[in-house]
Coordinates of N, CA and C and ligand atoms in Angstrom, one line a residue:
M1 N 28.7 -62.9 -14.3 CA 27.8 -63.0 -15.5 C 27.9 -61.7 -16.3
S2 N 28.1 -61.9 -17.6 CA 28.2 -60.7 -18.5 C 26.8 -60.1 -18.7
D3 N 26.8 -58.8 -19.1 CA 25.5 -58.1 -19.2 C 24.5 -58.9 -20.1
A4 N 25.1 -59.4 -21.3 CA 24.3 -60.0 -22.3 C 23.6 -61.3 -21.7
E5 N 24.2 -61.9 -20.6 CA 23.7 -63.1 -20.1 C 22.5 -62.9 -19.1
I6 N 22.2 -61.7 -18.7 CA 21.1 -61.4 -17.8 C 19.8 -61.5 -18.6
S7 N 18.9 -62.4 -18.1 CA 17.7 -62.6 -18.8 C 16.7 -61.4 -18.6
P8 N 15.8 -61.2 -19.5 CA 14.9 -60.0 -19.4 C 14.1 -60.1 -18.0
R9 N 13.8 -61.4 -17.6 CA 13.1 -61.5 -16.3 C 13.9 -61.0 -15.2
D10 N 15.2 -61.2 -15.2 CA 16.1 -60.8 -14.1 C 16.4 -59.3 -14.1
R11 N 15.9 -58.6 -15.2 CA 16.1 -57.2 -15.3 C 15.0 -56.4 -14.6
L12 N 13.9 -57.1 -14.2 CA 12.8 -56.5 -13.6 C 12.9 -56.7 -12.1
I13 N 12.9 -55.5 -11.3 CA 12.8 -55.6 -9.9 C 11.5 -55.0 -9.5
V14 N 10.7 -55.8 -8.8 CA 9.3 -55.3 -8.4 C 9.4 -54.7 -7.0
A15 N 9.0 -53.5 -6.8 CA 9.1 -52.8 -5.5 C 7.9 -53.2 -4.7
L16 N 8.2 -53.9 -3.5 CA 7.1 -54.3 -2.6 C 6.7 -53.2 -1.7
D17 N 6.1 -52.1 -2.2 CA 5.7 -51.0 -1.4 C 4.3 -51.3 -0.8
F18 N 4.3 -52.0 0.3 CA 3.1 -52.4 1.0 C 3.2 -52.1 2.5
P19 N 2.0 -51.9 3.1 CA 2.0 -51.6 4.5 C 2.2 -52.8 5.5
N20 N 2.2 -54.0 4.9 CA 2.4 -55.1 5.8 C 3.0 -56.3 5.0
V21 N 3.6 -57.3 5.7 CA 4.2 -58.4 5.1 C 3.2 -59.3 4.4
A22 N 2.0 -59.4 4.9 CA 1.0 -60.3 4.3 C 0.7 -59.9 2.9
A23 N 0.5 -58.6 2.7 CA 0.2 -58.1 1.4 C 1.4 -58.3 0.4
A24 N 2.6 -58.1 0.9 CA 3.8 -58.4 0.1 C 3.9 -59.8 -0.3
E25 N 3.7 -60.7 0.7 CA 3.7 -62.1 0.5 C 2.7 -62.6 -0.6
A26 N 1.5 -62.0 -0.5 CA 0.4 -62.4 -1.4 C 0.9 -62.0 -2.9
L27 N 1.5 -60.9 -3.0 CA 1.9 -60.5 -4.4 C 3.0 -61.4 -4.9
V28 N 4.0 -61.7 -4.0 CA 5.1 -62.6 -4.4 C 4.6 -63.9 -4.9
W29 N 3.6 -64.4 -4.1 CA 3.0 -65.7 -4.4 C 2.3 -65.7 -5.8
Q30 N 1.6 -64.5 -6.0 CA 0.9 -64.4 -7.3 C 1.8 -64.3 -8.5
L31 N 3.0 -63.6 -8.3 CA 3.9 -63.5 -9.4 C 4.7 -64.7 -9.7
G32 N 4.8 -65.6 -8.7 CA 5.5 -66.9 -8.9 C 6.9 -66.8 -9.5
D33 N 7.1 -67.7 -10.5 CA 8.4 -67.7 -11.1 C 8.7 -66.6 -12.1
D34 N 7.6 -65.8 -12.4 CA 7.8 -64.8 -13.4 C 8.6 -63.6 -12.9
V35 N 8.8 -63.5 -11.6 CA 9.6 -62.4 -11.0 C 10.6 -63.0 -10.0
A36 N 11.9 -62.6 -10.2 CA 12.9 -63.2 -9.3 C 13.6 -62.2 -8.4
F37 N 13.3 -60.9 -8.6 CA 14.0 -59.9 -7.9 C 13.0 -58.9 -7.2
Y38 N 13.1 -58.7 -5.9 CA 12.1 -57.8 -5.2 C 12.9 -56.7 -4.5
K39 N 12.2 -55.5 -4.4 CA 12.8 -54.4 -3.6 C 12.0 -54.2 -2.4
I40 N 12.7 -54.2 -1.3 CA 12.0 -53.9 0.0 C 12.5 -52.5 0.4
G41 N 11.5 -51.6 0.5 CA 11.9 -50.2 0.8 C 11.5 -49.8 2.3
L42 N 11.4 -48.5 2.5 CA 11.2 -48.0 3.8 C 9.9 -48.4 4.5
E43 N 8.8 -48.4 3.7 CA 7.5 -48.7 4.3 C 7.4 -50.2 4.8
L44 N 7.8 -51.1 3.9 CA 7.8 -52.5 4.3 C 8.8 -52.9 5.4
T45 N 10.0 -52.2 5.3 CA 11.0 -52.5 6.3 C 10.5 -52.2 7.7
I46 N 9.8 -51.0 7.8 CA 9.3 -50.6 9.1 C 8.2 -51.6 9.6
A47 N 7.6 -52.3 8.6 CA 6.5 -53.2 9.0 C 6.9 -54.6 8.9
G48 N 8.2 -54.9 9.3 CA 8.6 -56.3 9.4 C 9.3 -56.8 8.2
G49 N 9.7 -56.0 7.3 CA 10.2 -56.4 6.0 C 11.6 -57.0 6.1
L50 N 12.4 -56.8 7.1 CA 13.7 -57.3 7.2 C 13.7 -58.9 7.3
D51 N 12.8 -59.3 8.2 CA 12.7 -60.8 8.3 C 12.1 -61.4 7.0
F52 N 11.2 -60.6 6.4 CA 10.6 -61.1 5.2 C 11.7 -61.1 4.1
A53 N 12.6 -60.2 4.1 CA 13.7 -60.2 3.1 C 14.5 -61.5 3.3
S54 N 14.8 -61.9 4.5 CA 15.5 -63.2 4.8 C 14.7 -64.4 4.2
E55 N 13.4 -64.3 4.4 CA 12.5 -65.4 3.9 C 12.6 -65.5 2.4
L56 N 12.5 -64.3 1.8 CA 12.6 -64.3 0.3 C 13.9 -64.9 -0.2
I57 N 15.0 -64.5 0.4 CA 16.3 -65.0 0.0 C 16.3 -66.5 0.2
K58 N 15.8 -67.0 1.3 CA 15.8 -68.5 1.6 C 15.0 -69.2 0.5
S59 N 14.0 -68.5 0.0 CA 13.1 -69.2 -1.1 C 13.7 -69.0 -2.5
G60 N 14.9 -68.4 -2.6 CA 15.6 -68.3 -3.9 C 15.4 -67.0 -4.6
K61 N 14.7 -66.1 -4.0 CA 14.6 -64.7 -4.7 C 15.8 -63.9 -4.3
K62 N 16.0 -62.8 -5.2 CA 17.0 -61.8 -4.8 C 16.3 -60.6 -4.2
V63 N 17.0 -60.0 -3.3 CA 16.4 -58.8 -2.6 C 17.3 -57.6 -2.7
F64 N 16.6 -56.5 -3.0 CA 17.2 -55.2 -3.1 C 16.6 -54.5 -1.9
L65 N 17.5 -54.1 -0.9 CA 17.1 -53.4 0.3 C 17.3 -51.9 0.0
D66 N 16.2 -51.2 -0.1 CA 16.2 -49.8 -0.5 C 16.0 -48.9 0.8
L67 N 17.1 -48.7 1.5 CA 17.0 -47.9 2.7 C 17.6 -46.5 2.5
K68 N 18.2 -46.3 1.4 CA 18.7 -44.9 1.0 C 19.4 -44.3 2.2
L69 N 20.5 -45.0 2.7 CA 21.2 -44.6 3.9 C 21.9 -43.3 3.6
H70 N 22.0 -42.5 4.7 CA 22.7 -41.2 4.6 C 22.9 -40.8 6.1
D71 N 24.2 -40.9 6.5 CA 24.5 -40.6 8.0 C 26.0 -40.4 8.1
I72 N 26.5 -40.3 9.3 CA 27.9 -40.2 9.5 C 28.6 -41.5 9.0
G73 N 29.8 -41.4 8.6 CA 30.5 -42.6 8.0 C 30.4 -43.9 8.8
N74 N 30.7 -43.8 10.1 CA 30.7 -45.0 10.9 C 29.4 -45.7 10.9
T75 N 28.3 -44.9 11.0 CA 26.9 -45.5 11.0 C 26.6 -46.2 9.6
V76 N 27.0 -45.5 8.6 CA 26.7 -46.1 7.2 C 27.5 -47.3 7.0
E77 N 28.8 -47.3 7.4 CA 29.6 -48.5 7.2 C 29.1 -49.7 7.9
K78 N 28.7 -49.5 9.2 CA 28.2 -50.6 10.0 C 26.8 -51.1 9.5
A79 N 26.0 -50.2 9.1 CA 24.6 -50.6 8.6 C 24.8 -51.4 7.3
T80 N 25.7 -50.9 6.5 CA 26.0 -51.6 5.2 C 26.5 -53.0 5.5
A81 N 27.4 -53.1 6.4 CA 27.9 -54.5 6.8 C 26.8 -55.4 7.3
A82 N 25.9 -54.8 8.0 CA 24.8 -55.6 8.6 C 23.8 -56.1 7.4
A83 N 23.7 -55.2 6.4 CA 22.8 -55.6 5.3 C 23.5 -56.7 4.5
A84 N 24.8 -56.6 4.4 CA 25.6 -57.6 3.6 C 25.5 -59.0 4.4
E85 N 25.5 -58.9 5.7 CA 25.4 -60.1 6.5 C 24.0 -60.8 6.3
R86 N 23.0 -60.0 6.0 CA 21.7 -60.6 5.8 C 21.5 -61.3 4.5
G87 N 22.4 -61.0 3.6 CA 22.4 -61.7 2.3 C 21.6 -61.0 1.2
V88 N 21.3 -59.7 1.4 CA 20.6 -59.0 0.3 C 21.6 -58.7 -0.8
S89 N 21.1 -58.5 -2.0 CA 22.0 -58.4 -3.2 C 22.3 -56.9 -3.4
L90 N 21.3 -56.0 -3.2 CA 21.6 -54.6 -3.5 C 21.1 -53.8 -2.3
L91 N 21.8 -52.6 -2.1 CA 21.5 -51.7 -1.0 C 21.7 -50.3 -1.5
T92 N 20.7 -49.4 -1.2 CA 20.9 -48.0 -1.7 C 21.4 -47.1 -0.6
V93 N 22.3 -46.1 -1.0 CA 22.7 -45.0 -0.1 C 22.6 -43.8 -0.9
H94 N 22.5 -42.6 -0.3 CA 22.5 -41.4 -1.1 C 23.9 -41.1 -1.6
A95 N 24.0 -40.7 -2.8 CA 25.4 -40.6 -3.4 C 26.1 -39.3 -3.0
Y96 N 26.4 -39.2 -1.8 CA 27.3 -38.2 -1.2 C 28.7 -38.8 -1.0
P97 N 29.8 -38.2 -1.3 CA 31.1 -38.8 -1.3 C 31.4 -39.6 0.0
Q98 N 31.1 -38.9 1.2 CA 31.4 -39.5 2.5 C 30.6 -40.8 2.7
T99 N 29.3 -40.7 2.3 CA 28.4 -41.8 2.5 C 28.8 -43.0 1.6
L100 N 29.1 -42.7 0.3 CA 29.5 -43.7 -0.6 C 30.7 -44.4 -0.2
K101 N 31.7 -43.7 0.3 CA 33.0 -44.3 0.7 C 32.7 -45.2 1.9
A102 N 31.9 -44.8 2.9 CA 31.6 -45.6 4.0 C 30.9 -46.9 3.6
A103 N 29.9 -46.7 2.7 CA 29.2 -47.9 2.3 C 30.1 -48.9 1.5
A104 N 31.0 -48.4 0.7 CA 31.9 -49.2 0.0 C 32.7 -50.0 1.0
K105 N 33.2 -49.4 2.0 CA 34.0 -50.0 3.1 C 33.1 -51.1 3.8
G106 N 31.9 -50.8 4.1 CA 31.0 -51.8 4.8 C 30.7 -53.0 4.0
A107 N 30.7 -52.8 2.6 CA 30.4 -53.9 1.7 C 31.6 -54.8 1.3
Q108 N 32.8 -54.3 1.7 CA 34.0 -54.9 1.3 C 34.0 -56.4 1.7
G109 N 34.4 -57.3 0.7 CA 34.6 -58.7 1.1 C 33.2 -59.4 1.0
S110 N 32.1 -58.8 0.7 CA 30.8 -59.4 0.6 C 30.3 -59.4 -0.8
A111 N 29.2 -60.1 -1.0 CA 28.6 -60.1 -2.4 C 27.6 -58.9 -2.5
L112 N 27.4 -58.1 -1.5 CA 26.5 -57.0 -1.6 C 26.9 -55.9 -2.5
K113 N 26.0 -55.5 -3.4 CA 26.3 -54.4 -4.3 C 25.7 -53.1 -3.8
V114 N 26.4 -52.1 -3.6 CA 25.9 -50.8 -3.1 C 25.6 -49.9 -4.3
L115 N 24.4 -49.3 -4.3 CA 24.0 -48.3 -5.4 C 23.8 -46.9 -4.8
G116 N 24.4 -46.0 -5.4 CA 24.3 -44.6 -5.0 C 23.1 -43.9 -5.7
V117 N 22.2 -43.4 -4.9 CA 21.0 -42.7 -5.4 C 21.5 -41.3 -5.9
T118 N 21.3 -41.0 -7.2 CA 21.8 -39.7 -7.7 C 20.9 -38.6 -7.4
V119 N 19.8 -38.4 -8.2 CA 18.8 -37.4 -7.8 C 17.4 -38.2 -8.0
L120 N 16.6 -38.1 -6.9 CA 15.3 -38.9 -6.9 C 14.5 -38.5 -8.2
T121 N 13.8 -39.6 -8.6 CA 13.0 -39.4 -9.9 C 11.8 -38.5 -9.7
S122 N 11.5 -38.2 -8.4 CA 10.3 -37.3 -8.2 C 10.8 -35.9 -8.1
Y123 N 12.1 -35.6 -8.4 CA 12.6 -34.2 -8.3 C 12.9 -33.7 -9.7
D124 N 12.6 -32.4 -9.9 CA 13.1 -31.7 -11.1 C 13.9 -30.5 -10.6
D125 N 14.3 -29.7 -11.6 CA 15.2 -28.5 -11.2 C 14.6 -27.7 -10.1
A126 N 13.3 -27.4 -10.2 CA 12.7 -26.5 -9.2 C 12.7 -27.2 -7.8
D127 N 12.6 -28.5 -7.7 CA 12.6 -29.2 -6.4 C 14.0 -29.1 -5.8
L128 N 15.0 -29.2 -6.7 CA 16.4 -29.0 -6.2 C 16.7 -27.6 -5.7
A129 N 16.2 -26.6 -6.5 CA 16.3 -25.2 -6.1 C 15.6 -25.0 -4.7
A130 N 14.4 -25.6 -4.6 CA 13.7 -25.4 -3.3 C 14.4 -26.1 -2.1
A131 N 15.3 -27.1 -2.4 CA 16.0 -27.7 -1.4 C 17.4 -27.0 -1.1
G132 N 17.6 -25.9 -1.9 CA 18.8 -25.1 -1.6 C 20.0 -25.4 -2.5
Y133 N 19.8 -26.2 -3.5 CA 20.9 -26.6 -4.4 C 21.0 -25.6 -5.6
A134 N 22.2 -25.2 -5.9 CA 22.4 -24.3 -7.1 C 22.4 -25.0 -8.4
A135 N 22.8 -26.3 -8.3 CA 22.9 -27.1 -9.5 C 21.5 -27.7 -9.9
G136 N 21.3 -27.8 -11.2 CA 20.1 -28.5 -11.7 C 20.3 -30.0 -11.7
V137 N 19.2 -30.7 -12.1 CA 19.2 -32.1 -12.1 C 20.4 -32.7 -12.9
E138 N 20.6 -32.2 -14.1 CA 21.6 -32.8 -14.9 C 23.0 -32.7 -14.3
E139 N 23.4 -31.5 -13.8 CA 24.7 -31.4 -13.2 C 24.8 -32.2 -12.0
M140 N 23.8 -32.2 -11.2 CA 23.8 -33.0 -9.9 C 23.9 -34.5 -10.2
V141 N 23.2 -35.0 -11.2 CA 23.3 -36.4 -11.5 C 24.7 -36.8 -12.0
R142 N 25.3 -35.9 -12.8 CA 26.6 -36.1 -13.3 C 27.6 -36.2 -12.1
R143 N 27.5 -35.2 -11.2 CA 28.4 -35.1 -10.1 C 28.3 -36.4 -9.2
R144 N 27.1 -36.8 -9.0 CA 26.8 -37.9 -8.0 C 27.2 -39.2 -8.7
A145 N 27.0 -39.4 -10.0 CA 27.5 -40.6 -10.7 C 29.0 -40.7 -10.6
A146 N 29.6 -39.6 -10.8 CA 31.1 -39.6 -10.7 C 31.6 -39.9 -9.3
S147 N 30.9 -39.4 -8.3 CA 31.2 -39.7 -6.9 C 31.1 -41.2 -6.7
A148 N 30.1 -41.8 -7.2 CA 29.8 -43.2 -7.0 C 31.0 -44.0 -7.6
R149 N 31.4 -43.6 -8.8 CA 32.5 -44.3 -9.5 C 33.8 -44.2 -8.7
E150 N 34.0 -42.9 -8.3 CA 35.3 -42.7 -7.5 C 35.3 -43.4 -6.2
A151 N 34.1 -43.6 -5.5 CA 34.1 -44.3 -4.3 C 34.2 -45.8 -4.4
G152 N 34.0 -46.3 -5.7 CA 34.2 -47.7 -5.9 C 32.9 -48.5 -5.6
V153 N 31.7 -47.9 -5.5 CA 30.5 -48.7 -5.3 C 30.1 -49.4 -6.6
A154 N 29.2 -50.3 -6.5 CA 28.8 -51.1 -7.7 C 28.1 -50.3 -8.8
G155 N 27.3 -49.3 -8.4 CA 26.6 -48.6 -9.4 C 25.7 -47.5 -8.8
V156 N 24.7 -47.1 -9.6 CA 23.9 -46.0 -9.2 C 22.4 -46.3 -9.6
I157 N 21.6 -45.5 -8.9 CA 20.2 -45.4 -9.2 C 20.0 -44.0 -9.8
C158 N 19.3 -44.0 -11.0 CA 19.0 -42.8 -11.7 C 17.7 -42.9 -12.4
A159 N 17.2 -41.8 -12.9 CA 16.0 -41.8 -13.7 C 16.4 -42.4 -15.1
P160 N 15.4 -43.1 -15.7 CA 15.7 -43.7 -17.0 C 16.1 -42.6 -18.0
T161 N 15.6 -41.4 -17.8 CA 16.0 -40.3 -18.7 C 17.4 -39.8 -18.5
D162 N 18.1 -40.3 -17.4 CA 19.5 -39.9 -17.2 C 20.4 -41.1 -17.5
A163 N 19.8 -42.2 -17.9 CA 20.6 -43.5 -17.9 C 21.8 -43.4 -18.9
A164 N 21.5 -42.8 -20.1 CA 22.6 -42.8 -21.1 C 23.8 -41.9 -20.6
M165 N 23.5 -40.8 -20.0 CA 24.5 -39.9 -19.5 C 25.3 -40.6 -18.4
V166 N 24.5 -41.3 -17.5 CA 25.1 -42.0 -16.4 C 26.0 -43.1 -16.8
R167 N 25.6 -43.8 -17.8 CA 26.3 -45.0 -18.4 C 27.7 -44.5 -18.9
A168 N 27.7 -43.3 -19.5 CA 29.0 -42.8 -20.0 C 29.9 -42.4 -18.9
I169 N 29.4 -42.1 -17.7 CA 30.2 -41.8 -16.5 C 30.7 -43.0 -15.8
V170 N 29.8 -44.0 -15.6 CA 30.2 -45.1 -14.7 C 30.8 -46.3 -15.6
G171 N 30.7 -46.2 -16.9 CA 31.4 -47.2 -17.7 C 30.6 -48.5 -17.8
P172 N 31.0 -49.4 -18.7 CA 30.2 -50.6 -18.9 C 30.1 -51.5 -17.7
A173 N 31.0 -51.4 -16.8 CA 30.9 -52.3 -15.6 C 30.0 -51.8 -14.5
G174 N 29.7 -50.5 -14.5 CA 28.9 -49.9 -13.5 C 27.4 -50.4 -13.6
L175 N 26.8 -50.7 -12.5 CA 25.4 -51.1 -12.5 C 24.5 -49.9 -12.6
V176 N 23.6 -49.8 -13.6 CA 22.7 -48.7 -13.7 C 21.3 -49.2 -13.5
V177 N 20.7 -48.8 -12.5 CA 19.3 -49.2 -12.1 C 18.4 -48.0 -12.1
T178 N 17.2 -48.2 -12.8 CA 16.3 -47.0 -13.0 C 14.9 -47.3 -12.5
P179 N 14.5 -46.6 -11.4 CA 13.1 -46.5 -11.1 C 12.4 -45.4 -12.0
G180 N 11.2 -45.0 -11.7 CA 10.6 -44.0 -12.5 C 10.2 -44.6 -13.9
V181 N 9.9 -45.9 -13.9 CA 9.6 -46.6 -15.1 C 8.0 -46.7 -15.3
R182 N 7.5 -46.3 -16.4 CA 6.1 -46.4 -16.6 C 5.8 -46.9 -18.0
P183 N 5.1 -48.1 -18.1 CA 4.7 -48.6 -19.4 C 3.8 -47.5 -20.0
A184 N 3.7 -47.5 -21.3 CA 2.9 -46.4 -22.0 C 1.5 -46.4 -21.5
G185 N 1.0 -45.2 -21.1 CA -0.4 -45.1 -20.7 C -0.6 -45.3 -19.2
A186 N 0.5 -45.8 -18.5 CA 0.3 -46.0 -17.0 C 0.3 -44.7 -16.2
D187 N -0.3 -44.8 -15.1 CA -0.5 -43.6 -14.2 C 0.9 -43.2 -13.7
V188 N 1.3 -41.9 -13.9 CA 2.6 -41.4 -13.5 C 2.8 -41.2 -12.0
G189 N 1.7 -40.9 -11.3 CA 1.8 -40.7 -9.8 C 2.7 -39.6 -9.5
D190 N 3.6 -39.8 -8.5 CA 4.4 -38.7 -8.0 C 5.8 -38.6 -8.8
Q191 N 6.0 -39.5 -9.8 CA 7.2 -39.5 -10.5 C 7.3 -38.3 -11.5
K192 N 8.5 -37.7 -11.7 CA 8.6 -36.6 -12.7 C 9.5 -37.0 -13.8
R193 N 10.5 -37.8 -13.6 CA 11.5 -38.1 -14.7 C 11.3 -39.6 -15.1
I194 N 10.5 -39.8 -16.1 CA 10.1 -41.2 -16.3 C 10.4 -41.6 -17.8
A195 N 10.3 -42.9 -18.0 CA 10.4 -43.5 -19.4 C 9.8 -44.9 -19.3
T196 N 9.5 -45.4 -20.5 CA 8.9 -46.8 -20.6 C 10.0 -47.8 -20.3
P197 N 9.7 -49.1 -20.0 CA 10.7 -50.1 -19.8 C 11.6 -50.2 -21.0
A198 N 11.1 -50.2 -22.2 CA 12.0 -50.4 -23.4 C 12.9 -49.2 -23.5
D199 N 12.4 -48.0 -23.3 CA 13.3 -46.8 -23.4 C 14.4 -46.8 -22.4
A200 N 14.0 -47.3 -21.1 CA 15.0 -47.3 -20.1 C 16.1 -48.3 -20.5
R201 N 15.7 -49.4 -21.0 CA 16.7 -50.4 -21.4 C 17.6 -49.9 -22.5
R202 N 16.9 -49.3 -23.5 CA 17.7 -48.8 -24.7 C 18.7 -47.7 -24.2
A203 N 18.3 -47.0 -23.2 CA 19.2 -45.9 -22.7 C 20.4 -46.4 -21.9
G204 N 20.3 -47.7 -21.6 CA 21.5 -48.3 -20.9 C 21.2 -48.8 -19.5
A205 N 19.9 -48.9 -19.1 CA 19.7 -49.4 -17.7 C 19.9 -50.9 -17.7
D206 N 20.6 -51.4 -16.7 CA 20.8 -52.8 -16.6 C 19.5 -53.5 -16.0
M207 N 18.9 -52.7 -15.0 CA 17.7 -53.2 -14.4 C 16.8 -52.1 -14.2
I208 N 15.5 -52.4 -14.1 CA 14.5 -51.4 -13.9 C 13.7 -51.8 -12.6
V209 N 13.3 -50.7 -11.9 CA 12.5 -50.9 -10.6 C 11.1 -50.5 -11.0
V210 N 10.1 -51.4 -10.8 CA 8.7 -51.0 -11.0 C 7.9 -51.3 -9.8
G211 N 7.1 -50.4 -9.3 CA 6.2 -50.6 -8.2 C 4.8 -50.6 -8.7
R212 N 4.1 -49.5 -8.5 CA 2.6 -49.4 -8.8 C 2.1 -49.9 -10.1
P213 N 2.9 -49.7 -11.2 CA 2.3 -50.3 -12.5 C 2.1 -51.8 -12.4
V214 N 2.8 -52.5 -11.4 CA 2.6 -53.9 -11.2 C 1.7 -54.1 -10.0
T215 N 2.1 -53.5 -8.9 CA 1.4 -53.8 -7.6 C 0.0 -53.3 -7.6
A216 N -0.3 -52.2 -8.3 CA -1.7 -51.7 -8.3 C -2.5 -52.1 -9.5
A217 N -1.9 -53.0 -10.4 CA -2.6 -53.4 -11.6 C -3.7 -54.3 -11.2
A218 N -4.7 -54.4 -12.1 CA -5.9 -55.3 -11.9 C -5.3 -56.7 -11.9
D219 N -4.4 -57.0 -12.8 CA -3.8 -58.3 -12.9 C -2.2 -58.1 -12.9
P220 N -1.7 -58.2 -11.7 CA -0.2 -57.9 -11.5 C 0.7 -58.9 -12.3
L221 N 0.2 -60.1 -12.4 CA 1.1 -61.1 -13.2 C 1.1 -60.7 -14.6
A222 N 0.0 -60.3 -15.2 CA -0.1 -59.9 -16.6 C 0.8 -58.7 -16.8
A223 N 0.7 -57.7 -15.9 CA 1.4 -56.5 -16.0 C 2.9 -56.8 -15.9
A224 N 3.4 -57.7 -15.0 CA 4.8 -58.0 -15.0 C 5.2 -58.7 -16.2
R225 N 4.4 -59.6 -16.7 CA 4.8 -60.3 -18.0 C 4.9 -59.4 -19.1
E226 N 4.0 -58.4 -19.2 CA 4.1 -57.4 -20.3 C 5.4 -56.6 -20.2
I227 N 5.8 -56.3 -19.0 CA 7.0 -55.5 -18.8 C 8.3 -56.3 -19.3
V228 N 8.3 -57.6 -18.8 CA 9.4 -58.5 -19.2 C 9.4 -58.7 -20.7
A229 N 8.3 -58.8 -21.3 CA 8.2 -58.9 -22.8 C 8.8 -57.7 -23.5
E230 N 8.4 -56.5 -22.9 CA 8.9 -55.3 -23.5 C 10.4 -55.2 -23.3
L231 N 10.9 -55.6 -22.2 CA 12.4 -55.6 -22.0 C 13.1 -56.5 -23.0
A232 N 12.4 -57.7 -23.2 CA 13.0 -58.7 -24.1 C 13.1 -58.1 -25.6
G233 N 12.1 -57.3 -25.9 CA 12.1 -56.7 -27.3 C 13.0 -55.5 -27.4
A234 N 13.5 -55.0 -26.3 CA 14.2 -53.7 -26.4 C 15.7 -53.8 -26.9
Ligands
OMP1 O1 15.9 -46.0 -4.8 C1 14.8 -46.2 -5.4 O2 14.5 -47.3 -5.7 C2 14.1 -45.0 -6.0 C3 14.8 -43.9 -6.3 C4 14.2 -42.9 -7.0 O3 14.9 -41.9 -7.4 N1 12.9 -43.0 -7.3 C5 12.1 -44.1 -6.9 O4 10.9 -44.1 -7.3 N2 12.7 -45.1 -6.2 C6 11.9 -46.2 -5.7 O5 11.3 -46.9 -6.8 C7 10.0 -47.3 -6.5 C8 9.1 -46.7 -7.6 O6 7.8 -47.1 -7.4 P1 6.6 -46.8 -8.5 O7 6.7 -45.3 -8.7 O8 5.4 -47.2 -7.8 O9 7.0 -47.6 -9.7 C9 9.6 -46.8 -5.2 O10 9.8 -47.9 -4.3 C10 10.7 -45.8 -4.8 O11 11.0 -45.7 -3.5

């Protein structure tokens, strides 16, 4: 499917960051046909989310398994192959060359798309310095996006504020997915590098990941619909 053929609805991935499957299930039921793509991350995975991922896939939804893998090559390769076996569409690994190459190998021959996490959207230059890195966010994002391209994974996760720069590195075929998305006026929470859905899309994001602005909204369905409408207009 070419980029132009992806509908605005399919560009929204809702993050099911819940402490149990019942809460995630209730939200999916509430959002109905308005949302087709869900992200299952660390919290829900630990609380039974893997079986729930299989159920979602069976019901026709797409699943992004956000495990942000980072380990020795053999472990990453086998874990990626296991995720592919489960039928999830997307899987995250941290964008270190060894890890990316192992994940690319594990996904070989399957429909699974591996995304390399560049620099977390909750990090700024000071956070990288505190972690011992000499490079700032921009240099690190550039380096990691290039590593993802060189390893041959499907794409990257980056902040919407980095999307244009990343697009230039990964090219038109690379998948650019951006969390850290906040509709105008929404609570920022722990995110530091953010943009609105329309700005993320205009900067070159193929898909956006949204959690709390939908899951914590008084009316999650209305919030999701507004985001899809904003994407459609961008
Ligand atoms: O890989 C991710 O999805 C991710 C990468 C990143 O740099 N920042 C980031 O926020 N995320 C995830 O995206 C979601 C954002 O959630 P909200 O801040 O509630 O919209 C969370 O599930 C995060 O785990």
